[in-house]
C-alpha cells in the first residue's frame, strides 16, 4: 500500500525509487497553462496541414493594460492643467476680504463776487467760457494707457479705470441723478460695505464729512434748478497706482460745467453756467475688480456759484443768472466741539474766456 503522498494506484512502473518525482514541486495549474505564450496545436489541428506544432497566443489583458495607461495619461494631463490654471489665474489666490473704509467727503461752495452772468443760449455761454475746449459728456473722461503693476495685470488696471469712469458718468452726467430724482445708477456700482453709508447720506444728509449726498453724486435741488442743456462739458484725467499687493487705487480729477436755468422757466429763459471741480479717490480689491464695483475713499468737491450760507450736503443750490451771493459766511461750525467739521467756503474767480481755436 502506498504512502500518504503516493497515487492511489501506487507508484507507476519505471518511476523513481521511493515515489519521488523530480517534477513534483512544479505545479501547472489552469491559469499557468492559459498564460503560456506558446500553445501546442491539438492532434486534430495538426492533422489539418498545420506545419508548426505550436502557435503563439496573444498576451492576456492587453486591452486592460492599454486602458490603464490611457487613464494614467489623462489623470496626469488633468493635474497639470489644474496646477497651471492655479498659477495663471488672473485674480490670484483667494484673499481675506477686508471691510471698506467709509468715504470722507468735503464740499466747498464757491461764492461769486458779482452778479452771475447769463444768456439765452447755452452754446454761446459755453463758447465764451473756459469750457469752450472741453469735451461733451463721457468723451471728456478718456482712459489713459493702462500698464500692469507688480501684482495686477494690464486687464485688471483697465477694469479699475473703466469702473471709476463708469461711476463718474453715472454720478455726474446722468440727468436723473443731476435732477435729484434718482441715486440708483450710482448706487449700483458702490461696494456692498459702503451701501449703508451711501443710503444714510441720502436719507439723512449732513455736513459731517461722512454723510453728504453731494459727496457721492452731483445733484441740484429740483425745486430751484433744471438743466438748460444736457450736453455737459467735461475735462479731466484718471490715474491708477498699486496701493499694496491686494489693492489698486484710481484718482480722478475732473471739471464739469453745467448750463442751468430756474425750474419751470421756459426754454428761452436766461441760463447760466455752474462749475464743479471733483477729485475722487477710488479703491479696488480683487473682489471689486471681479464684480465691477468701487470703493470711494475721498471726495473733494468745489462748486459754484453758490452762497456760502447754503447747506450743500443734500443738494447743490446754484446761484443763477442775475443773482448775487448774500453777505455772511456759513453757519454751524462749533470750534469747541472736536467732532464738528470745519465748514469751508471759497471765492469763485471771474471766468476768463478761452482763446479762440486756431484756424
One Martini backbone bead per residue (centre of mass of N, CA, C, O) as a GRO file, in nm:
protein
  359
    1UNK     BB    1   0.098   0.035   0.022
    2UNK     BB    2   0.079   0.350  -0.008
    3UNK     BB    3   0.148   0.640   0.072
    4UNK     BB    4   0.015   0.952   0.138
    5UNK     BB    5   0.178   1.066  -0.138
    6UNK     BB    6   0.057   0.854  -0.315
    7UNK     BB    7  -0.097   0.711  -0.543
    8UNK     BB    8  -0.361   0.496  -0.549
    9UNK     BB    9  -0.204   0.294  -0.762
   10UNK     BB   10   0.070   0.386  -0.716
   11UNK     BB   11   0.371   0.338  -0.834
   12UNK     BB   12   0.491   0.370  -1.120
   13UNK     BB   13   0.650   0.226  -1.358
   14UNK     BB   14   0.976   0.358  -1.369
   15UNK     BB   15   0.995   0.507  -1.126
   16UNK     BB   16   1.115   0.649  -0.874
   17UNK     BB   17   1.241   0.592  -0.597
   18UNK     BB   18   1.017   0.638  -0.333
   19UNK     BB   19   0.816   0.835  -0.508
   20UNK     BB   20   0.992   1.036  -0.648
   21UNK     BB   21   0.944   1.353  -0.810
   22UNK     BB   22   1.117   1.594  -0.988
   23UNK     BB   23   0.825   1.756  -1.073
   24UNK     BB   24   0.644   1.805  -0.824
   25UNK     BB   25   0.695   2.120  -0.754
   26UNK     BB   26   0.554   2.154  -1.025
   27UNK     BB   27   0.267   2.362  -1.102
   28UNK     BB   28   0.012   2.317  -1.357
   29UNK     BB   29  -0.215   2.520  -1.379
   30UNK     BB   30  -0.462   2.674  -1.553
   31UNK     BB   31  -0.344   2.963  -1.554
   32UNK     BB   32  -0.065   2.882  -1.664
   33UNK     BB   33  -0.160   2.767  -1.930
   34UNK     BB   34  -0.312   3.022  -2.038
   35UNK     BB   35  -0.039   3.212  -2.015
   36UNK     BB   36   0.087   3.094  -2.242
   37UNK     BB   37   0.251   3.186  -2.542
   38UNK     BB   38   0.254   2.881  -2.606
   39UNK     BB   39   0.063   2.652  -2.823
   40UNK     BB   40  -0.048   2.347  -2.874
   41UNK     BB   41  -0.168   2.164  -3.094
   42UNK     BB   42  -0.390   1.958  -3.177
   43UNK     BB   43  -0.436   1.671  -3.335
   44UNK     BB   44  -0.650   1.777  -3.531
   45UNK     BB   45  -0.488   2.032  -3.617
   46UNK     BB   46  -0.233   1.877  -3.727
   47UNK     BB   47  -0.397   1.725  -3.954
   48UNK     BB   48  -0.462   2.027  -4.093
   49UNK     BB   49  -0.178   2.130  -4.222
   50UNK     BB   50   0.006   2.193  -3.972
   51UNK     BB   51   0.326   2.254  -3.935
   52UNK     BB   52   0.331   2.365  -3.675
   53UNK     BB   53   0.306   2.269  -3.332
   54UNK     BB   54   0.278   2.573  -3.264
   55UNK     BB   55   0.135   2.865  -3.107
   56UNK     BB   56   0.077   3.204  -3.066
   57UNK     BB   57  -0.037   3.383  -2.803
   58UNK     BB   58  -0.204   3.628  -2.690
   59UNK     BB   59  -0.192   3.856  -2.471
   60UNK     BB   60  -0.313   3.916  -2.176
   61UNK     BB   61  -0.473   4.216  -2.096
   62UNK     BB   62  -0.412   4.438  -2.309
   63UNK     BB   63  -0.661   4.621  -2.289
   64UNK     BB   64  -0.631   4.688  -1.987
   65UNK     BB   65  -0.351   4.819  -2.004
   66UNK     BB   66  -0.433   5.046  -2.198
   67UNK     BB   67  -0.645   5.179  -2.017
   68UNK     BB   68  -0.458   5.247  -1.787
   69UNK     BB   69  -0.270   5.429  -1.949
   70UNK     BB   70  -0.484   5.639  -2.030
   71UNK     BB   71  -0.566   5.721  -1.743
   72UNK     BB   72  -0.290   5.823  -1.653
   73UNK     BB   73  -0.262   6.044  -1.868
   74UNK     BB   74  -0.521   6.201  -1.800
   75UNK     BB   75  -0.446   6.264  -1.508
   76UNK     BB   76  -0.187   6.422  -1.570
   77UNK     BB   77  -0.323   6.644  -1.740
   78UNK     BB   78  -0.522   6.746  -1.525
   79UNK     BB   79  -0.312   6.826  -1.314
   80UNK     BB   80  -0.152   7.022  -1.491
   81UNK     BB   81  -0.388   7.217  -1.547
   82UNK     BB   82  -0.452   7.293  -1.255
   83UNK     BB   83  -0.177   7.413  -1.188
   84UNK     BB   84  -0.171   7.626  -1.413
   85UNK     BB   85  -0.434   7.780  -1.334
   86UNK     BB   86  -0.342   7.855  -1.044
   87UNK     BB   87  -0.103   8.032  -1.145
   88UNK     BB   88  -0.273   8.199  -1.395
   89UNK     BB   89  -0.477   8.334  -1.238
   90UNK     BB   90  -0.589   8.665  -1.251
   91UNK     BB   91  -0.675   8.671  -0.919
   92UNK     BB   92  -0.560   8.462  -0.769
   93UNK     BB   93  -0.574   8.404  -0.459
   94UNK     BB   94  -0.760   8.400  -0.205
   95UNK     BB   95  -0.874   8.662  -0.004
   96UNK     BB   96  -0.915   8.842   0.264
   97UNK     BB   97  -1.170   9.030   0.347
   98UNK     BB   98  -1.196   9.380   0.348
   99UNK     BB   99  -1.319   9.642   0.482
  100UNK     BB  100  -1.452   9.928   0.401
  101UNK     BB  101  -1.404  10.245   0.399
  102UNK     BB  102  -1.513  10.539   0.466
  103UNK     BB  103  -1.626  10.815   0.331
  104UNK     BB  104  -1.463  11.125   0.255
  105UNK     BB  105  -1.602  11.456   0.271
  106UNK     BB  106  -1.582  11.760   0.056
  107UNK     BB  107  -1.770  12.074   0.044
  108UNK     BB  108  -1.708  12.366  -0.160
  109UNK     BB  109  -1.817  12.674  -0.182
  110UNK     BB  110  -1.850  12.921  -0.451
  111UNK     BB  111  -1.846  13.262  -0.441
  112UNK     BB  112  -1.950  13.536  -0.585
  113UNK     BB  113  -1.854  13.887  -0.655
  114UNK     BB  114  -2.100  13.889  -0.853
  115UNK     BB  115  -2.301  13.877  -1.090
  116UNK     BB  116  -2.456  13.637  -1.262
  117UNK     BB  117  -2.412  13.535  -1.564
  118UNK     BB  118  -2.603  13.538  -1.881
  119UNK     BB  119  -2.812  13.348  -2.123
  120UNK     BB  120  -3.011  13.208  -2.378
  121UNK     BB  121  -2.746  13.053  -2.481
  122UNK     BB  122  -2.556  12.787  -2.405
  123UNK     BB  123  -2.346  12.780  -2.633
  124UNK     BB  124  -2.245  13.069  -2.587
  125UNK     BB  125  -2.148  13.030  -2.301
  126UNK     BB  126  -1.937  12.817  -2.362
  127UNK     BB  127  -1.772  12.978  -2.585
  128UNK     BB  128  -1.715  13.213  -2.337
  129UNK     BB  129  -1.549  12.988  -2.186
  130UNK     BB  130  -1.328  12.758  -2.052
  131UNK     BB  131  -1.526  12.521  -2.185
  132UNK     BB  132  -1.484  12.531  -2.500
  133UNK     BB  133  -1.257  12.277  -2.497
  134UNK     BB  134  -1.446  12.078  -2.404
  135UNK     BB  135  -1.597  11.797  -2.368
  136UNK     BB  136  -1.867  11.576  -2.415
  137UNK     BB  137  -1.909  11.412  -2.159
  138UNK     BB  138  -1.742  11.108  -2.166
  139UNK     BB  139  -1.517  11.228  -2.354
  140UNK     BB  140  -1.384  11.383  -2.092
  141UNK     BB  141  -1.304  11.062  -1.999
  142UNK     BB  142  -1.028  10.937  -2.054
  143UNK     BB  143  -0.832  10.664  -2.101
  144UNK     BB  144  -0.550  10.552  -2.014
  145UNK     BB  145  -0.270  10.394  -2.039
  146UNK     BB  146  -0.240  10.061  -1.951
  147UNK     BB  147  -0.044   9.928  -1.677
  148UNK     BB  148   0.096   9.705  -1.512
  149UNK     BB  149   0.180   9.568  -1.212
  150UNK     BB  150   0.314   9.366  -0.990
  151UNK     BB  151  -0.002   9.245  -0.900
  152UNK     BB  152  -0.124   9.363  -1.179
  153UNK     BB  153  -0.276   9.360  -1.463
  154UNK     BB  154  -0.376   9.518  -1.736
  155UNK     BB  155  -0.679   9.434  -1.715
  156UNK     BB  156  -0.718   9.528  -1.421
  157UNK     BB  157  -0.658   9.826  -1.469
  158UNK     BB  158  -0.882   9.871  -1.675
  159UNK     BB  159  -1.114   9.798  -1.486
  160UNK     BB  160  -1.068  10.025  -1.283
  161UNK     BB  161  -1.093  10.265  -1.478
  162UNK     BB  162  -1.376  10.193  -1.588
  163UNK     BB  163  -1.528  10.200  -1.318
  164UNK     BB  164  -1.465  10.493  -1.250
  165UNK     BB  165  -1.595  10.615  -1.499
  166UNK     BB  166  -1.879  10.504  -1.455
  167UNK     BB  167  -1.927  10.658  -1.194
  168UNK     BB  168  -1.897  10.944  -1.301
  169UNK     BB  169  -2.122  10.930  -1.508
  170UNK     BB  170  -2.356  10.849  -1.308
  171UNK     BB  171  -2.292  11.094  -1.086
  172UNK     BB  172  -2.256  11.357  -1.325
  173UNK     BB  173  -2.448  11.288  -1.613
  174UNK     BB  174  -2.712  11.196  -1.518
  175UNK     BB  175  -3.016  11.343  -1.518
  176UNK     BB  176  -3.159  11.182  -1.279
  177UNK     BB  177  -2.932  11.268  -1.078
  178UNK     BB  178  -2.909  11.579  -1.112
  179UNK     BB  179  -3.234  11.617  -1.040
  180UNK     BB  180  -3.292  11.412  -0.782
  181UNK     BB  181  -3.456  11.140  -0.859
  182UNK     BB  182  -3.180  10.967  -0.846
  183UNK     BB  183  -2.924  10.702  -0.720
  184UNK     BB  184  -2.900  10.412  -0.847
  185UNK     BB  185  -2.676  10.424  -1.065
  186UNK     BB  186  -2.449  10.466  -0.849
  187UNK     BB  187  -2.516  10.248  -0.634
  188UNK     BB  188  -2.460   9.990  -0.819
  189UNK     BB  189  -2.124  10.046  -0.780
  190UNK     BB  190  -2.119  10.004  -0.483
  191UNK     BB  191  -1.989   9.874  -0.229
  192UNK     BB  192  -2.140   9.692   0.013
  193UNK     BB  193  -1.987   9.832   0.263
  194UNK     BB  194  -2.115  10.137   0.161
  195UNK     BB  195  -2.432  10.141   0.154
  196UNK     BB  196  -2.513  10.257   0.427
  197UNK     BB  197  -2.377  10.532   0.385
  198UNK     BB  198  -2.520  10.607   0.129
  199UNK     BB  199  -2.816  10.594   0.233
  200UNK     BB  200  -2.778  10.798   0.468
  201UNK     BB  201  -2.695  11.042   0.286
  202UNK     BB  202  -2.996  11.054   0.159
  203UNK     BB  203  -3.181  11.039   0.414
  204UNK     BB  204  -2.941  11.198   0.616
  205UNK     BB  205  -2.801  11.463   0.550
  206UNK     BB  206  -2.454  11.579   0.628
  207UNK     BB  207  -2.192  11.812   0.740
  208UNK     BB  208  -1.960  11.556   0.854
  209UNK     BB  209  -1.771  11.405   0.629
  210UNK     BB  210  -1.988  11.137   0.558
  211UNK     BB  211  -2.314  11.258   0.474
  212UNK     BB  212  -2.289  11.367   0.174
  213UNK     BB  213  -2.452  11.348  -0.117
  214UNK     BB  214  -2.248  11.546  -0.278
  215UNK     BB  215  -2.007  11.335  -0.249
  216UNK     BB  216  -2.132  11.115  -0.448
  217UNK     BB  217  -2.302  11.338  -0.607
  218UNK     BB  218  -2.452  11.530  -0.857
  219UNK     BB  219  -2.701  11.763  -0.721
  220UNK     BB  220  -3.000  11.933  -0.773
  221UNK     BB  221  -3.247  12.135  -0.683
  222UNK     BB  222  -3.559  12.084  -0.821
  223UNK     BB  223  -3.704  12.348  -0.705
  224UNK     BB  224  -3.476  12.549  -0.865
  225UNK     BB  225  -3.340  12.344  -1.082
  226UNK     BB  226  -3.240  12.315  -1.434
  227UNK     BB  227  -3.163  12.201  -1.733
  228UNK     BB  228  -3.052  12.367  -2.037
  229UNK     BB  229  -2.826  12.135  -2.092
  230UNK     BB  230  -2.712  11.793  -2.160
  231UNK     BB  231  -2.425  11.908  -2.269
  232UNK     BB  232  -2.175  11.835  -2.088
  233UNK     BB  233  -1.879  11.965  -1.970
  234UNK     BB  234  -1.549  11.795  -1.990
  235UNK     BB  235  -1.244  11.767  -1.776
  236UNK     BB  236  -0.978  11.512  -1.745
  237UNK     BB  237  -0.842  11.247  -1.524
  238UNK     BB  238  -0.670  10.927  -1.489
  239UNK     BB  239  -0.523  10.721  -1.217
  240UNK     BB  240  -0.311  10.431  -1.158
  241UNK     BB  241  -0.231  10.246  -0.855
  242UNK     BB  242  -0.043  10.063  -0.623
  243UNK     BB  243  -0.099  10.021  -0.288
  244UNK     BB  244  -0.094   9.702  -0.289
  245UNK     BB  245  -0.111   9.362  -0.337
  246UNK     BB  246  -0.459   9.406  -0.307
  247UNK     BB  247  -0.451   9.717  -0.428
  248UNK     BB  248  -0.623   9.961  -0.610
  249UNK     BB  249  -0.578  10.303  -0.728
  250UNK     BB  250  -0.798  10.580  -0.821
  251UNK     BB  251  -0.761  10.895  -0.970
  252UNK     BB  252  -0.991  11.181  -0.998
  253UNK     BB  253  -0.986  11.479  -1.220
  254UNK     BB  254  -1.269  11.702  -1.258
  255UNK     BB  255  -1.439  11.924  -1.486
  256UNK     BB  256  -1.772  12.057  -1.463
  257UNK     BB  257  -2.020  12.198  -1.695
  258UNK     BB  258  -2.329  12.371  -1.643
  259UNK     BB  259  -2.653  12.438  -1.773
  260UNK     BB  260  -2.880  12.671  -1.618
  261UNK     BB  261  -3.220  12.703  -1.484
  262UNK     BB  262  -3.507  12.766  -1.372
  263UNK     BB  263  -3.767  12.616  -1.257
  264UNK     BB  264  -4.007  12.639  -1.521
  265UNK     BB  265  -3.864  12.766  -1.735
  266UNK     BB  266  -3.833  12.856  -2.032
  267UNK     BB  267  -3.632  12.794  -2.299
  268UNK     BB  268  -3.557  13.123  -2.328
  269UNK     BB  269  -3.430  13.150  -2.075
  270UNK     BB  270  -3.196  13.229  -1.875
  271UNK     BB  271  -2.866  13.122  -1.848
  272UNK     BB  272  -2.613  12.935  -1.662
  273UNK     BB  273  -2.309  12.860  -1.515
  274UNK     BB  274  -2.177  12.551  -1.363
  275UNK     BB  275  -1.910  12.452  -1.141
  276UNK     BB  276  -1.722  12.135  -1.104
  277UNK     BB  277  -1.479  12.018  -0.879
  278UNK     BB  278  -1.357  11.675  -0.893
  279UNK     BB  279  -1.209  11.463  -0.635
  280UNK     BB  280  -1.131  11.118  -0.661
  281UNK     BB  281  -1.100  10.811  -0.459
  282UNK     BB  282  -1.023  10.481  -0.546
  283UNK     BB  283  -1.094  10.136  -0.452
  284UNK     BB  284  -0.946   9.799  -0.536
  285UNK     BB  285  -1.024   9.488  -0.525
  286UNK     BB  286  -1.058   9.180  -0.656
  287UNK     BB  287  -1.361   9.177  -0.610
  288UNK     BB  288  -1.424   9.447  -0.751
  289UNK     BB  289  -1.316   9.362  -1.027
  290UNK     BB  290  -1.513   9.124  -1.064
  291UNK     BB  291  -1.789   9.318  -1.001
  292UNK     BB  292  -1.765   9.621  -1.075
  293UNK     BB  293  -1.672   9.786  -0.817
  294UNK     BB  294  -1.664  10.054  -0.566
  295UNK     BB  295  -1.441  10.250  -0.366
  296UNK     BB  296  -1.470  10.534  -0.164
  297UNK     BB  297  -1.247  10.748   0.000
  298UNK     BB  298  -1.259  11.034  -0.160
  299UNK     BB  299  -1.433  11.370  -0.163
  300UNK     BB  300  -1.357  11.662  -0.359
  301UNK     BB  301  -1.557  11.964  -0.362
  302UNK     BB  302  -1.603  12.229  -0.604
  303UNK     BB  303  -1.865  12.489  -0.612
  304UNK     BB  304  -2.004  12.716  -0.871
  305UNK     BB  305  -2.233  12.926  -0.782
  306UNK     BB  306  -2.246  12.987  -0.425
  307UNK     BB  307  -2.370  13.004  -0.111
  308UNK     BB  308  -2.225  12.984   0.195
  309UNK     BB  309  -2.500  12.950   0.369
  310UNK     BB  310  -2.547  12.696   0.229
  311UNK     BB  311  -2.657  12.371   0.232
  312UNK     BB  312  -2.466  12.105   0.049
  313UNK     BB  313  -2.541  11.801   0.136
  314UNK     BB  314  -2.802  11.741  -0.045
  315UNK     BB  315  -2.774  12.006  -0.229
  316UNK     BB  316  -2.732  12.201  -0.504
  317UNK     BB  317  -2.768  12.577  -0.496
  318UNK     BB  318  -2.757  12.771  -0.735
  319UNK     BB  319  -2.662  13.058  -0.877
  320UNK     BB  320  -2.821  13.253  -1.100
  321UNK     BB  321  -2.904  13.458  -1.323
  322UNK     BB  322  -2.862  13.775  -1.150
  323UNK     BB  323  -2.731  13.670  -0.902
  324UNK     BB  324  -2.624  13.699  -0.557
  325UNK     BB  325  -2.433  13.698  -0.286
  326UNK     BB  326  -2.469  13.685   0.030
  327UNK     BB  327  -2.390  13.788   0.314
  328UNK     BB  328  -2.201  13.577   0.470
  329UNK     BB  329  -2.135  13.289   0.621
  330UNK     BB  330  -2.119  13.000   0.742
  331UNK     BB  331  -2.295  12.790   0.952
  332UNK     BB  332  -2.220  12.556   1.237
  333UNK     BB  333  -1.941  12.611   1.366
  334UNK     BB  334  -1.770  12.442   1.638
  335UNK     BB  335  -1.465  12.497   1.800
  336UNK     BB  336  -1.541  12.311   2.073
  337UNK     BB  337  -1.598  12.076   1.873
  338UNK     BB  338  -1.432  11.790   1.768
  339UNK     BB  339  -1.686  11.679   1.568
  340UNK     BB  340  -1.676  11.953   1.409
  341UNK     BB  341  -1.670  12.055   1.107
  342UNK     BB  342  -1.527  12.249   0.882
  343UNK     BB  343  -1.656  12.527   0.714
  344UNK     BB  344  -1.616  12.596   0.379
  345UNK     BB  345  -1.517  12.887   0.169
  346UNK     BB  346  -1.514  13.032  -0.148
  347UNK     BB  347  -1.396  13.203  -0.442
  348UNK     BB  348  -1.521  13.294  -0.749
  349UNK     BB  349  -1.378  13.332  -1.026
  350UNK     BB  350  -1.354  13.506  -1.303
  351UNK     BB  351  -1.415  13.413  -1.599
  352UNK     BB  352  -1.207  13.331  -1.871
  353UNK     BB  353  -1.188  13.345  -2.180
  354UNK     BB  354  -1.116  13.158  -2.428
  355UNK     BB  355  -0.932  13.085  -2.678
  356UNK     BB  356  -0.949  13.068  -2.989
  357UNK     BB  357  -0.936  12.864  -3.226
  358UNK     BB  358  -0.739  12.746  -3.446
  359UNK     BB  359  -0.738  12.748  -3.800
   0.00000   0.00000   0.00000
